Each structure stands twice: as structure tokens, then as C-alpha cells.
Short mmCIF file of C-alpha atoms in Angstrom, two decimals:
data_model
loop_
_atom_site.label_atom_id
_atom_site.label_comp_id
_atom_site.label_asym_id
_atom_site.label_seq_id
_atom_site.Cartn_x
_atom_site.Cartn_y
_atom_site.Cartn_z
CA MET S 749 49.07 11.60 -75.39
CA SER S 750 49.51 9.69 -78.61
CA ASN S 751 47.73 10.72 -81.83
CA ALA S 752 48.28 13.74 -84.06
CA LEU S 753 47.28 14.60 -87.63
CA ILE S 754 49.24 17.20 -89.58
CA PHE S 755 47.42 18.86 -92.46
CA ALA S 756 50.19 19.22 -95.04
CA ALA S 757 48.36 18.58 -98.31
CA GLY S 758 47.53 22.17 -99.26
CA LEU S 759 48.70 23.79 -102.48
CA GLY S 760 50.28 26.75 -100.71
CA THR S 761 49.31 29.14 -103.49
CA ARG S 762 49.91 32.21 -101.32
CA LEU S 763 53.55 31.16 -100.90
CA ARG S 764 54.35 31.15 -104.60
CA PRO S 765 56.89 31.12 -106.19
CA LEU S 766 58.37 28.95 -103.38
CA THR S 767 55.56 26.42 -103.71
CA ASP S 768 56.05 26.16 -107.47
CA THR S 769 58.85 23.71 -106.69
CA MET S 770 58.08 22.41 -103.20
CA PRO S 771 55.11 21.69 -100.94
CA LYS S 772 54.19 24.28 -98.32
CA ALA S 773 55.22 21.84 -95.60
CA MET S 774 58.82 21.91 -96.84
CA VAL S 775 59.16 25.70 -96.94
CA PRO S 776 62.06 26.52 -94.59
CA VAL S 777 61.79 28.91 -91.67
CA ALA S 778 65.02 29.64 -89.82
CA GLY S 779 66.68 26.77 -91.66
CA ARG S 780 64.10 24.08 -90.92
CA PRO S 781 61.05 22.98 -92.94
CA LEU S 782 57.69 23.88 -91.43
CA LEU S 783 56.93 20.16 -91.20
CA GLN S 784 60.04 19.47 -89.14
CA ILE S 785 59.30 22.38 -86.80
CA LEU S 786 55.81 21.04 -86.10
CA ILE S 787 56.88 17.41 -85.71
CA GLU S 788 59.52 18.47 -83.19
CA ARG S 789 56.86 20.33 -81.22
CA LEU S 790 54.51 17.34 -81.31
CA VAL S 791 57.21 14.93 -80.17
CA ALA S 792 58.15 17.30 -77.33
CA ALA S 793 54.48 17.27 -76.29
CA GLY S 794 54.46 13.48 -76.01
CA ILE S 795 53.05 12.47 -79.39
CA THR S 796 54.01 8.96 -80.48
CA ASP S 797 51.71 8.37 -83.47
CA ILE S 798 51.62 10.98 -86.26
CA VAL S 799 49.80 10.97 -89.61
CA VAL S 800 50.71 13.52 -92.29
CA ASN S 801 48.38 14.04 -95.23
CA VAL S 802 50.02 14.88 -98.58
CA HIS S 803 49.01 16.01 -102.07
CA HIS S 804 51.10 18.84 -103.59
CA PHE S 805 54.63 17.52 -104.34
CA ALA S 806 53.71 14.57 -102.14
CA GLN S 807 56.89 12.60 -102.84
CA GLN S 808 59.07 15.36 -101.39
CA ILE S 809 57.27 15.03 -98.07
CA ILE S 810 57.35 11.23 -98.19
CA ASP S 811 61.10 11.27 -98.84
CA PHE S 812 61.65 13.72 -95.98
CA LEU S 813 59.68 11.52 -93.59
CA THR S 814 61.49 8.33 -94.60
CA THR S 815 65.05 9.04 -95.75
CA SER S 816 66.16 12.40 -94.31
CA ASP S 817 68.60 12.79 -91.43
CA PHE S 818 65.72 14.24 -89.43
CA ALA S 819 63.59 11.13 -90.00
CA ARG S 820 66.46 8.90 -88.92
CA SER S 821 66.92 10.97 -85.78
CA LEU S 822 63.40 10.25 -84.52
CA SER S 823 63.08 7.46 -82.00
CA GLY S 824 59.92 5.86 -80.71
CA VAL S 825 57.70 7.92 -83.03
CA HIS S 826 55.50 6.25 -85.65
CA ILE S 827 54.83 8.48 -88.68
CA GLN S 828 52.46 7.49 -91.48
CA VAL S 829 51.35 9.24 -94.67
CA SER S 830 47.75 9.68 -95.77
CA ASP S 831 48.17 10.05 -99.52
CA GLU S 832 45.73 12.39 -101.29
CA SER S 833 47.74 12.57 -104.52
CA ASP S 834 44.68 11.47 -106.50
CA LEU S 835 42.34 14.07 -104.98
CA LEU S 836 42.86 16.87 -102.49
CA LEU S 837 40.20 16.12 -99.89
CA GLU S 838 40.22 19.40 -97.92
CA THR S 839 40.20 19.30 -94.13
CA GLY S 840 37.09 17.18 -93.59
CA GLY S 841 37.80 14.57 -96.22
CA GLY S 842 41.45 14.55 -95.21
CA LEU S 843 40.64 13.81 -91.59
CA LYS S 844 38.10 11.16 -92.52
CA ARG S 845 40.69 9.28 -94.62
CA ALA S 846 43.55 9.73 -92.15
CA ALA S 847 41.60 8.70 -89.04
CA GLY S 848 41.62 5.04 -90.08
CA LEU S 849 45.42 4.94 -89.94
CA PHE S 850 45.63 5.40 -86.18
CA ALA S 851 46.09 2.25 -84.15
CA ASP S 852 43.71 3.33 -81.39
CA LYS S 853 40.71 5.59 -80.99
CA SER S 854 42.32 8.20 -78.79
CA PRO S 855 41.43 11.84 -79.47
CA ILE S 856 43.49 13.29 -82.32
CA LEU S 857 45.42 16.54 -82.05
CA VAL S 858 44.91 18.15 -85.48
CA HIS S 859 47.35 20.88 -86.54
CA ASN S 860 47.81 22.84 -89.77
CA VAL S 861 51.44 22.60 -90.90
CA ASP S 862 51.68 26.35 -91.59
CA ILE S 863 50.65 27.48 -88.09
CA LEU S 864 53.31 28.49 -85.57
CA SER S 865 52.28 29.24 -82.00
CA ASP S 866 53.40 29.18 -78.39
CA LEU S 867 50.41 27.06 -77.37
CA ASP S 868 51.30 24.40 -74.81
CA LEU S 869 50.14 21.44 -76.89
CA ARG S 870 50.52 18.90 -74.09
CA SER S 871 48.49 21.01 -71.67
CA PHE S 872 45.78 21.72 -74.26
CA TYR S 873 45.39 18.07 -75.24
CA THR S 874 45.38 16.88 -71.64
CA SER S 875 42.78 19.44 -70.61
CA VAL S 876 40.44 18.24 -73.38
CA VAL S 877 40.93 14.53 -72.66
CA GLN S 878 40.24 15.06 -68.96
CA ARG S 879 36.87 16.67 -69.65
CA GLN S 880 33.83 14.40 -69.62
CA GLY S 881 33.54 12.78 -73.04
CA SER S 882 36.76 14.40 -74.33
CA PRO S 883 34.73 16.82 -76.46
CA THR S 884 36.11 18.03 -79.78
CA THR S 885 37.66 21.41 -78.99
CA LEU S 886 39.00 24.14 -81.27
CA ILE S 887 41.57 26.75 -80.27
CA VAL S 888 40.24 30.17 -81.28
CA SER S 889 41.20 33.81 -80.85
CA GLN S 890 39.77 37.32 -81.12
CA ARG S 891 41.92 38.30 -84.13
CA ASN S 892 40.34 40.44 -86.81
CA THR S 893 39.05 38.62 -89.89
CA GLN S 894 35.92 38.50 -92.06
CA ARG S 895 34.90 34.93 -91.25
CA TYR S 896 34.09 34.03 -87.67
CA LEU S 897 32.94 31.01 -85.73
CA LEU S 898 30.06 31.79 -83.38
CA ALA S 899 30.06 30.63 -79.76
CA ASP S 900 27.24 30.63 -77.23
CA SER S 901 27.61 31.55 -73.56
CA ASP S 902 28.98 28.05 -72.82
CA SER S 903 31.70 28.40 -75.49
CA ARG S 904 29.97 25.87 -77.72
CA LEU S 905 29.98 26.23 -81.49
CA VAL S 906 26.57 27.34 -82.76
CA GLY S 907 27.33 28.88 -86.15
CA TRP S 908 29.58 30.73 -88.59
CA THR S 909 29.35 34.11 -90.26
CA ASN S 910 31.05 36.19 -92.91
CA ILE S 911 30.68 39.76 -91.66
CA ALA S 912 31.53 41.18 -95.09
CA THR S 913 28.65 39.44 -96.84
CA GLY S 914 26.31 38.80 -93.93
CA GLU S 915 26.22 35.07 -94.69
CA VAL S 916 25.39 32.84 -91.71
CA LYS S 917 25.65 29.06 -91.39
CA SER S 918 24.02 27.36 -88.43
CA PRO S 919 21.80 24.37 -87.63
CA TYR S 920 19.83 26.76 -85.41
CA PRO S 921 17.31 28.57 -87.68
CA ASP S 922 16.60 31.33 -85.17
CA LEU S 923 20.18 31.98 -84.11
CA ASP S 924 20.77 35.53 -82.86
CA VAL S 925 24.20 36.23 -84.32
CA GLU S 926 24.65 39.43 -82.33
CA SER S 927 24.26 37.55 -79.05
CA CYS S 928 27.12 35.19 -79.98
CA THR S 929 30.83 35.61 -79.40
CA LYS S 930 32.72 35.95 -82.69
CA VAL S 931 36.06 34.13 -82.74
CA ALA S 932 38.61 33.10 -85.37
CA PHE S 933 39.80 29.51 -85.77
CA SER S 934 43.52 28.94 -85.22
CA GLY S 935 44.02 25.74 -87.23
CA ILE S 936 44.66 23.73 -84.04
CA HIS S 937 42.11 21.46 -82.42
CA VAL S 938 41.44 18.13 -80.74
CA PHE S 939 39.07 15.82 -82.60
CA ASN S 940 37.23 13.02 -80.84
CA PRO S 941 36.88 9.96 -83.14
CA SER S 942 33.43 9.34 -81.66
CA LEU S 943 32.26 11.88 -84.27
CA LEU S 944 33.39 9.71 -87.19
CA PRO S 945 30.03 7.91 -87.57
CA TYR S 946 28.47 11.30 -88.37
CA MET S 947 30.93 11.58 -91.28
CA GLU S 948 29.73 8.43 -93.02
CA GLN S 949 27.33 10.39 -95.22
CA TRP S 950 30.06 12.86 -96.22
CA GLU S 951 31.98 11.78 -99.32
CA GLY S 952 35.05 13.07 -101.16
CA ARG S 953 36.30 16.53 -100.36
CA PHE S 954 34.60 18.63 -97.72
CA SER S 955 35.36 21.20 -95.07
CA LEU S 956 35.79 20.10 -91.48
CA ILE S 957 34.23 23.35 -90.31
CA ASP S 958 31.15 22.65 -92.44
CA PHE S 959 30.97 19.21 -90.87
CA TYR S 960 31.19 20.66 -87.37
CA LEU S 961 28.46 23.16 -88.20
CA SER S 962 26.21 20.32 -89.37
CA ILE S 963 26.39 18.47 -86.05
CA CYS S 964 26.98 21.12 -83.40
CA ASP S 965 23.32 21.02 -82.37
CA ARG S 966 23.69 17.28 -81.64
CA GLN S 967 27.27 16.97 -80.40
CA PRO S 968 29.19 19.54 -78.35
CA ILE S 969 31.97 21.31 -80.25
CA TYR S 970 33.81 23.67 -77.92
CA LEU S 971 35.67 26.84 -78.86
CA GLN S 972 38.52 27.51 -76.44
CA GLN S 973 40.30 30.83 -76.20
CA GLN S 974 43.87 30.78 -74.94
CA PRO S 975 44.89 33.99 -73.13
CA ASP S 976 48.03 35.67 -74.52
CA LEU S 977 48.32 33.14 -77.35
CA HIS S 978 50.87 34.12 -79.98
CA LEU S 979 50.11 32.58 -83.36
CA ILE S 980 51.43 33.09 -86.88
CA ASP S 981 49.83 31.80 -90.06
CA VAL S 982 52.82 31.25 -92.35
CA GLY S 983 50.66 31.58 -95.42
CA LYS S 984 52.27 34.42 -97.32
CA LEU S 985 55.81 35.35 -98.31
CA ASP S 986 55.77 38.45 -96.10
CA THR S 987 55.10 36.31 -93.02
CA LEU S 988 58.31 34.27 -93.36
CA ALA S 989 60.52 36.91 -91.74
CA VAL S 990 57.98 37.36 -88.94
CA ALA S 991 57.89 33.58 -88.44
CA GLU S 992 61.68 33.39 -88.29
CA GLN S 993 61.81 36.11 -85.63
CA PHE S 994 59.07 34.32 -83.70
CA LEU S 995 61.06 31.08 -83.63
CA GLN S 996 64.22 32.90 -82.55
CA ASN S 997 62.32 34.47 -79.67
CA GLN S 998 61.08 31.01 -78.62
CA ASN S 999 64.64 29.67 -78.23
#
């Protein structure tokens, strides 16, 4: 296991006023920045090559990754920055730019910096790589939300829906939404670089989910549910205490 991309470029507007002076990735939980918590998990899972994309207060993240005591404590791990200071590229554009920084074309474990979970990252990555073709695979759950990914009976992505508005996105014009399984994306997935040629026509900022929806009728995108997965989206101030308790329970 070698490659991982951390999405850390977001504005973190829901964490204001903390993110008025720091990037979301540097918001501390139980005394450690979210970025450090995730890097430690990735290193423990066997990651040796990590790319972090940056935009909001980018220099704070760059300094942390280059001059902090934590950075100096890392051994045998290569960390690079994909700088989006000029334009926030969203998830799709961010991955497209960052992918070229990896030394090899191994599948990339992609992880939002503000997601905490007890997912066994090593086991998840290995299980994807060992499948024929190492298909791009998203970790999903049955949590309640308004926006759902739609899976067919083989757990393949076939569409997306907003149940509040009734909007549906799918390359399948006759998709029966009610026959699909509705699942919520976790912010953790394995991306196979073999999909990059399909991104050539996509420019600037774009959503990775929109990209997946545009090709899921031509390339398999799998939606994998993890039984008993505990996951916290540290996106709001009121989730910080919950996140701290979660980390304490993990130790």
C-alpha cells in the first residue's frame, strides 16, 4: 500500500469562527490537528506516499508538513502538497491535479481531512486492490441525509438523487430509482488512476461525484458498505466534542 490523497483544501465555513484564522485541516481535536490525526492513521496503514491539497490558509498547512515537530518525526514517508491557492478545484479538479504528483500508478486512497472513522484502512485498500481490475470503490453507509448515491443489485453506482427535491442524476435514462439502494458517501474511497483518461475533458473545478456519475455506465464504480462502521464528519463546531470523545474511545 503506497498512495494516499488527503482533501484538505476546503474553506471549512461550517467551522467558523475557528476557520477564520486557520484551515480546517489544522483545527485541533483532542490536542492534535485533524491533518495530523489522519496522517498518523495513513502511516499506520502502510502508506508511504501522501499528497495533501491546500487552498484556505495554505501556508499554515505547508509549514506544518515541513517544519513542525510532527513532520520531523515522520520517517520513510514522502509528503507532497498540491497547491490550489490560485483556484479551489473541488474534489474532482483537486484529484486530477494531485494525481500527477504520485511516483507510480497504484490505486490512490482518497480521504477527506475532516472525516474520523474506525475503518480499517489497510484492509479496505487491500480488498480493493485484490479485486480484478482494482475497481474504484467508495465507502458508503445507510445514514440519513437528503442526497444519496444509488446502487444496483451488484453494489455498482448507477445514479444520485436528492430526495428533498426529487432531482436525479444518472447516465441511465430509464433508471428506476425506487429499485436502487440509497446510500450516503463517507468521504473515503479508493481511486484507480486508470480512470484519469476519462477526466481529460474535465477542466478547472468539478465534483468527483459528478465525474463518477458521468462514467459509471462505462466503468464500474462500486459502493461498499462497512458493517458497524463508526464515522464522524467534523464539519461543525458542535461535532468537535463528539469527535474528541470518539478519539478517546479509540485509544
